[in-house]
């Protein structure tokens, strides 16, 4: 049996936890850089909205190989 140790609601996960979960759910052989770039583009609409979103976007941009801001 599994025990849940997270006490926060699921919508309040830290950016690093979301990023790791996303990585673990990628299919074997996936182009992680290309998939990360898709996530960066999805998160772009939340520009300046929340520091957690900005951090998550930066994590994906880093994986995508972005040297600077990704548009």
The first five atom37 places (N, CA, C, CB, O) and aatype in JSON, in Angstrom:
{
  "aatype": [20, 20, 20, 20, 20, 20, 20, 20, 20, 20, 20, 20, 20, 20, 20, 20, 20, 20, 20, 20, 20, 20, 20, 20, 20, 20, 20, 20, 20, 20, 20, 20, 20, 20, 20, 20, 20, 20, 20, 20, 20, 20, 20, 20, 20, 20, 20, 20, 20, 20, 20, 20, 20, 20, 20, 20, 20, 20, 20, 20, 20, 20, 20, 20, 20, 20, 20, 20, 20, 20, 20],
  "atom_mask": [
    [1, 1, 1, 1, 1],
    [1, 1, 1, 1, 1],
    [1, 1, 1, 1, 1],
    [1, 1, 1, 1, 1],
    [1, 1, 1, 1, 1],
    [1, 1, 1, 1, 1],
    [1, 1, 1, 1, 1],
    [1, 1, 1, 1, 1],
    [1, 1, 1, 1, 1],
    [1, 1, 1, 1, 1],
    [1, 1, 1, 1, 1],
    [1, 1, 1, 1, 1],
    [1, 1, 1, 1, 1],
    [1, 1, 1, 1, 1],
    [1, 1, 1, 1, 1],
    [1, 1, 1, 1, 1],
    [1, 1, 1, 1, 1],
    [1, 1, 1, 1, 1],
    [1, 1, 1, 1, 1],
    [1, 1, 1, 1, 1],
    [1, 1, 1, 1, 1],
    [1, 1, 1, 1, 1],
    [1, 1, 1, 1, 1],
    [1, 1, 1, 1, 1],
    [1, 1, 1, 1, 1],
    [1, 1, 1, 1, 1],
    [1, 1, 1, 1, 1],
    [1, 1, 1, 1, 1],
    [1, 1, 1, 1, 1],
    [1, 1, 1, 1, 1],
    [1, 1, 1, 1, 1],
    [1, 1, 1, 1, 1],
    [1, 1, 1, 1, 1],
    [1, 1, 1, 1, 1],
    [1, 1, 1, 1, 1],
    [1, 1, 1, 1, 1],
    [1, 1, 1, 1, 1],
    [1, 1, 1, 1, 1],
    [1, 1, 1, 1, 1],
    [1, 1, 1, 1, 1],
    [1, 1, 1, 1, 1],
    [1, 1, 1, 1, 1],
    [1, 1, 1, 1, 1],
    [1, 1, 1, 1, 1],
    [1, 1, 1, 1, 1],
    [1, 1, 1, 1, 1],
    [1, 1, 1, 1, 1],
    [1, 1, 1, 1, 1],
    [1, 1, 1, 1, 1],
    [1, 1, 1, 1, 1],
    [1, 1, 1, 1, 1],
    [1, 1, 1, 1, 1],
    [1, 1, 1, 1, 1],
    [1, 1, 1, 1, 1],
    [1, 1, 1, 1, 1],
    [1, 1, 1, 1, 1],
    [1, 1, 1, 1, 1],
    [1, 1, 1, 1, 1],
    [1, 1, 1, 1, 1],
    [1, 1, 1, 1, 1],
    [1, 1, 1, 1, 1],
    [1, 1, 1, 1, 1],
    [1, 1, 1, 1, 1],
    [1, 1, 1, 1, 1],
    [1, 1, 1, 1, 1],
    [1, 1, 1, 1, 1],
    [1, 1, 1, 1, 1],
    [1, 1, 1, 1, 1],
    [1, 1, 1, 1, 1],
    [1, 1, 1, 1, 1],
    [1, 1, 1, 1, 1]
  ],
  "atom_positions": [
    [[0.84, -1.17, 0.0], [0.0, 0.0, 0.0], [0.89, 1.24, 0.0], [-0.96, 0.0, 1.22], [1.95, 1.26, 0.63]],
    [[0.45, 2.26, -0.71], [1.2, 3.5, -0.81], [0.69, 4.51, 0.21], [1.12, 4.07, -2.22], [-0.51, 4.59, 0.48]],
    [[1.6, 5.27, 0.75], [1.23, 6.35, 1.67], [1.57, 7.67, 1.01], [1.95, 6.2, 3.04], [2.66, 7.83, 0.46]],
    [[0.66, 8.61, 1.07], [0.91, 9.93, 0.53], [1.59, 10.78, 1.58], [-0.39, 10.58, 0.04], [1.09, 10.9, 2.7]],
    [[2.72, 11.37, 1.23], [3.44, 12.21, 2.17], [3.29, 13.69, 1.85], [4.89, 11.84, 2.19], [3.63, 14.54, 2.67]],
    [[2.78, 14.01, 0.67], [2.58, 15.39, 0.27], [1.31, 15.92, 0.92], [2.51, 15.53, -1.28], [0.24, 15.33, 0.78]],
    [[1.43, 17.04, 1.65], [0.27, 17.59, 2.34], [-0.34, 18.77, 1.59], [0.67, 18.03, 3.74], [-1.43, 19.22, 1.93]],
    [[0.37, 19.28, 0.58], [-0.16, 20.4, -0.19], [-1.17, 19.88, -1.22], [0.98, 21.17, -0.89], [-1.06, 18.74, -1.66]],
    [[-2.14, 20.7, -1.6], [-3.02, 20.32, -2.7], [-2.2, 20.12, -3.98], [-4.13, 21.4, -2.92], [-1.14, 20.73, -4.13]],
    [[-2.69, 19.29, -4.87], [-1.92, 18.96, -6.08], [-1.62, 20.17, -6.95], [-2.67, 17.94, -6.88], [-0.64, 20.14, -7.7]],
    [[-2.39, 21.21, -6.89], [-2.17, 22.39, -7.72], [-1.07, 23.3, -7.22], [-3.42, 23.15, -7.82], [-0.81, 24.32, -7.85]],
    [[-0.42, 22.96, -6.14], [0.6, 23.84, -5.58], [1.98, 23.21, -5.59], [0.23, 24.24, -4.17], [2.83, 23.58, -4.78]],
    [[2.21, 22.28, -6.48], [3.51, 21.61, -6.53], [4.62, 22.6, -6.91], [3.48, 20.45, -7.55], [4.38, 23.56, -7.65]],
    [[5.79, 22.37, -6.4], [6.94, 23.19, -6.73], [7.31, 22.94, -8.2], [8.14, 22.88, -5.79], [7.08, 21.85, -8.71]],
    [[7.88, 23.94, -8.86], [8.23, 23.78, -10.27], [9.14, 22.58, -10.54], [8.9, 25.04, -10.77], [8.98, 21.88, -11.54]],
    [[10.09, 22.34, -9.65], [11.0, 21.21, -9.85], [10.26, 19.87, -9.79], [12.1, 21.24, -8.79], [10.6, 18.95, -10.53]],
    [[9.27, 19.77, -8.93], [8.49, 18.53, -8.83], [7.66, 18.32, -10.09], [7.57, 18.57, -7.58], [7.53, 17.2, -10.58]],
    [[7.09, 19.39, -10.62], [6.32, 19.31, -11.85], [7.24, 18.89, -13.0], [5.63, 20.66, -12.17], [6.88, 18.04, -13.82]],
    [[8.41, 19.48, -13.06], [9.38, 19.19, -14.12], [9.82, 17.73, -14.07], [10.6, 20.11, -14.0], [9.86, 17.06, -15.1]],
    [[10.14, 17.23, -12.89], [10.56, 15.83, -12.75], [9.41, 14.9, -13.12], [11.03, 15.55, -11.29], [9.64, 13.9, -13.8]],
    [[8.21, 15.21, -12.71], [7.06, 14.38, -13.07], [6.88, 14.35, -14.58], [5.78, 14.91, -12.4], [6.63, 13.29, -15.17]],
    [[7.02, 15.5, -15.21], [6.9, 15.57, -16.66], [7.96, 14.68, -17.32], [7.05, 17.03, -17.16], [7.67, 13.92, -18.25]],
    [[9.2, 14.78, -16.83], [10.29, 13.95, -17.38], [9.97, 12.46, -17.27], [11.61, 14.26, -16.66], [10.17, 11.7, -18.21]],
    [[9.47, 12.06, -16.11], [9.19, 10.64, -15.88], [8.07, 10.11, -16.77], [8.84, 10.42, -14.43], [8.01, 8.92, -17.04]],
    [[7.17, 10.99, -17.21], [6.04, 10.56, -18.03], [6.33, 10.59, -19.53], [4.86, 11.42, -17.74], [5.47, 10.23, -20.34]],
    [[7.52, 11.02, -19.9], [7.85, 11.05, -21.33], [8.1, 9.63, -21.83], [9.09, 11.93, -21.59], [8.73, 8.83, -21.14]],
    [[7.6, 9.32, -23.02], [7.8, 7.96, -23.56], [9.27, 7.71, -23.89], [6.94, 7.75, -24.81], [10.02, 8.64, -24.2]],
    [[9.65, 6.47, -23.81], [11.02, 6.07, -24.14], [11.32, 6.5, -25.58], [11.21, 4.53, -23.96], [10.51, 6.29, -26.48]],
    [[12.47, 7.08, -25.77], [12.89, 7.51, -27.1], [12.39, 8.89, -27.5], [12.43, 6.53, -28.09], [12.67, 9.35, -28.61]],
    [[11.65, 9.54, -26.62], [11.12, 10.88, -26.95], [12.27, 11.87, -27.1], [10.14, 11.35, -25.86], [13.29, 11.76, -26.42]],
    [[12.1, 12.83, -27.98], [13.06, 13.93, -28.14], [12.75, 14.94, -27.04], [12.96, 14.59, -29.6], [11.89, 15.81, -27.19]],
    [[13.45, 14.82, -25.93], [13.14, 15.65, -24.77], [13.31, 17.14, -25.03], [14.01, 15.24, -23.6], [12.54, 17.95, -24.52]],
    [[14.31, 17.5, -25.82], [14.51, 18.92, -26.12], [13.32, 19.47, -26.91], [15.82, 19.11, -26.93], [12.83, 20.56, -26.61]],
    [[12.85, 18.72, -27.89], [11.71, 19.18, -28.69], [10.44, 19.24, -27.85], [11.5, 18.25, -29.9], [9.65, 20.18, -27.97]],
    [[10.24, 18.24, -27.01], [9.05, 18.23, -26.15], [9.11, 19.35, -25.12], [8.91, 16.87, -25.44], [8.08, 19.95, -24.8]],
    [[10.3, 19.64, -24.59], [10.45, 20.73, -23.63], [10.16, 22.07, -24.28], [11.87, 20.72, -23.04], [9.56, 22.95, -23.66]],
    [[10.57, 22.23, -25.53], [10.28, 23.47, -26.25], [8.78, 23.68, -26.4], [10.96, 23.46, -27.63], [8.3, 24.81, -26.31]],
    [[8.04, 22.61, -26.63], [6.58, 22.71, -26.7], [6.01, 23.22, -25.37], [5.96, 21.33, -27.04], [5.08, 24.02, -25.36]],
    [[6.57, 22.74, -24.26], [6.1, 23.19, -22.94], [6.44, 24.66, -22.72], [6.73, 22.32, -21.82], [5.65, 25.4, -22.14]],
    [[7.62, 25.08, -23.16], [8.0, 26.49, -23.06], [6.98, 27.36, -23.79], [9.43, 26.73, -23.63], [6.55, 28.39, -23.29]],
    [[6.6, 26.92, -24.98], [5.63, 27.67, -25.77], [4.27, 27.71, -25.09], [5.5, 27.07, -27.17], [3.58, 28.74, -25.15]],
    [[3.87, 26.62, -24.46], [2.59, 26.6, -23.74], [2.62, 27.56, -22.56], [2.28, 25.17, -23.25], [1.64, 28.26, -22.29]],
    [[3.75, 27.59, -21.86], [3.86, 28.43, -20.66], [4.09, 29.91, -20.99], [4.99, 27.92, -19.79], [3.95, 30.76, -20.11]],
    [[4.42, 30.21, -22.23], [4.72, 31.6, -22.61], [3.53, 32.53, -22.38], [5.13, 31.66, -24.08], [3.72, 33.71, -22.12]],
    [[2.32, 32.01, -22.48], [1.14, 32.87, -22.31], [0.98, 33.38, -20.87], [-0.11, 32.11, -22.73], [0.21, 34.31, -20.63]],
    [[1.71, 32.76, -19.92], [1.61, 33.18, -18.52], [2.73, 34.13, -18.13], [1.63, 31.97, -17.62], [3.1, 34.21, -16.96]],
    [[3.26, 34.84, -19.08], [4.39, 35.73, -18.86], [4.17, 36.67, -17.68], [4.65, 36.55, -20.12], [3.21, 37.44, -17.66]],
    [[5.04, 36.59, -16.69], [4.99, 37.47, -15.54], [3.89, 37.18, -14.54], [4.84, 38.83, -16.0], [3.74, 37.93, -13.58]],
    [[3.13, 36.13, -14.75], [1.98, 35.87, -13.89], [2.37, 35.34, -12.51], [1.06, 34.88, -14.57], [1.75, 35.71, -11.51]],
    [[3.37, 34.49, -12.45], [3.68, 33.81, -11.2], [5.14, 33.37, -11.22], [2.74, 32.6, -10.98], [5.6, 32.85, -12.24]],
    [[5.88, 33.55, -10.13], [7.28, 33.14, -10.13], [7.48, 31.63, -10.29], [7.94, 33.6, -8.85], [8.5, 31.19, -10.82]],
    [[6.51, 30.84, -9.85], [6.62, 29.39, -10.03], [6.52, 29.02, -11.5], [5.52, 28.66, -9.23], [7.23, 28.13, -11.98]],
    [[5.65, 29.7, -12.22], [5.51, 29.44, -13.64], [6.78, 29.87, -14.37], [4.28, 30.17, -14.22], [7.24, 29.18, -15.28]],
    [[7.32, 31.0, -13.97], [8.57, 31.47, -14.58], [9.7, 30.47, -14.34], [8.95, 32.86, -14.03], [10.49, 30.2, -15.25]],
    [[9.77, 29.92, -13.15], [10.81, 28.93, -12.84], [10.59, 27.65, -13.65], [10.82, 28.61, -11.32], [11.55, 27.09, -14.18]],
    [[9.36, 27.2, -13.75], [9.06, 26.0, -14.53], [9.43, 26.22, -16.0], [7.57, 25.63, -14.4], [10.02, 25.35, -16.64]],
    [[9.08, 27.38, -16.51], [9.41, 27.71, -17.9], [10.92, 27.72, -18.1], [8.82, 29.07, -18.3], [11.41, 27.25, -19.13]],
    [[11.66, 28.23, -17.13], [13.13, 28.26, -17.22], [13.71, 26.84, -17.22], [13.72, 29.07, -16.06], [14.68, 26.56, -17.92]],
    [[13.12, 25.96, -16.43], [13.59, 24.56, -16.41], [13.39, 23.91, -17.78], [12.85, 23.75, -15.32], [14.29, 23.24, -18.29]],
    [[12.2, 24.11, -18.36], [11.94, 23.54, -19.68], [12.85, 24.18, -20.73], [10.47, 23.73, -20.06], [13.35, 23.49, -21.61]],
    [[13.05, 25.49, -20.65], [13.92, 26.18, -21.61], [15.35, 25.65, -21.52], [13.9, 27.69, -21.37], [16.02, 25.5, -22.54]],
    [[15.79, 25.38, -20.33], [17.13, 24.82, -20.14], [17.26, 23.45, -20.82], [17.46, 24.71, -18.64], [18.25, 23.18, -21.49]],
    [[16.27, 22.62, -20.64], [16.28, 21.3, -21.27], [16.19, 21.43, -22.79], [15.11, 20.45, -20.73], [16.77, 20.63, -23.52]],
    [[15.45, 22.42, -23.26], [15.3, 22.63, -24.7], [16.59, 23.15, -25.33], [14.16, 23.59, -24.97], [16.71, 23.17, -26.56]],
    [[17.53, 23.57, -24.5], [18.81, 24.05, -25.02], [18.83, 25.52, -25.36], [19.18, 23.29, -26.22], [19.67, 25.98, -26.13]],
    [[17.91, 26.26, -24.78], [17.85, 27.7, -25.05], [19.0, 28.42, -24.36], [16.49, 28.29, -24.6], [19.24, 28.22, -23.17]],
    [[19.7, 29.24, -25.12], [20.8, 30.04, -24.54], [20.29, 31.31, -23.92], [21.83, 30.37, -25.61], [20.92, 31.87, -23.02]],
    [[19.16, 31.78, -24.39], [18.58, 33.02, -23.9], [17.09, 32.86, -23.78], [18.93, 34.19, -24.82], [16.58, 31.74, -23.72]],
    [[16.37, 33.96, -23.73], [14.91, 33.87, -23.63], [14.33, 33.15, -24.84], [14.29, 35.26, -23.5], [14.74, 33.39, -25.97]],
    [[13.38, 32.28, -24.58], [12.7, 31.56, -25.66], [11.38, 32.27, -25.93], [12.46, 30.05, -25.29], [10.63, 32.55, -25.0]],
    [[11.09, 32.56, -27.17], [9.86, 33.27, -27.55], [8.8, 32.29, -27.96], [10.13, 34.27, -28.68], [7.69, 32.69, -28.31]]
  ]
}
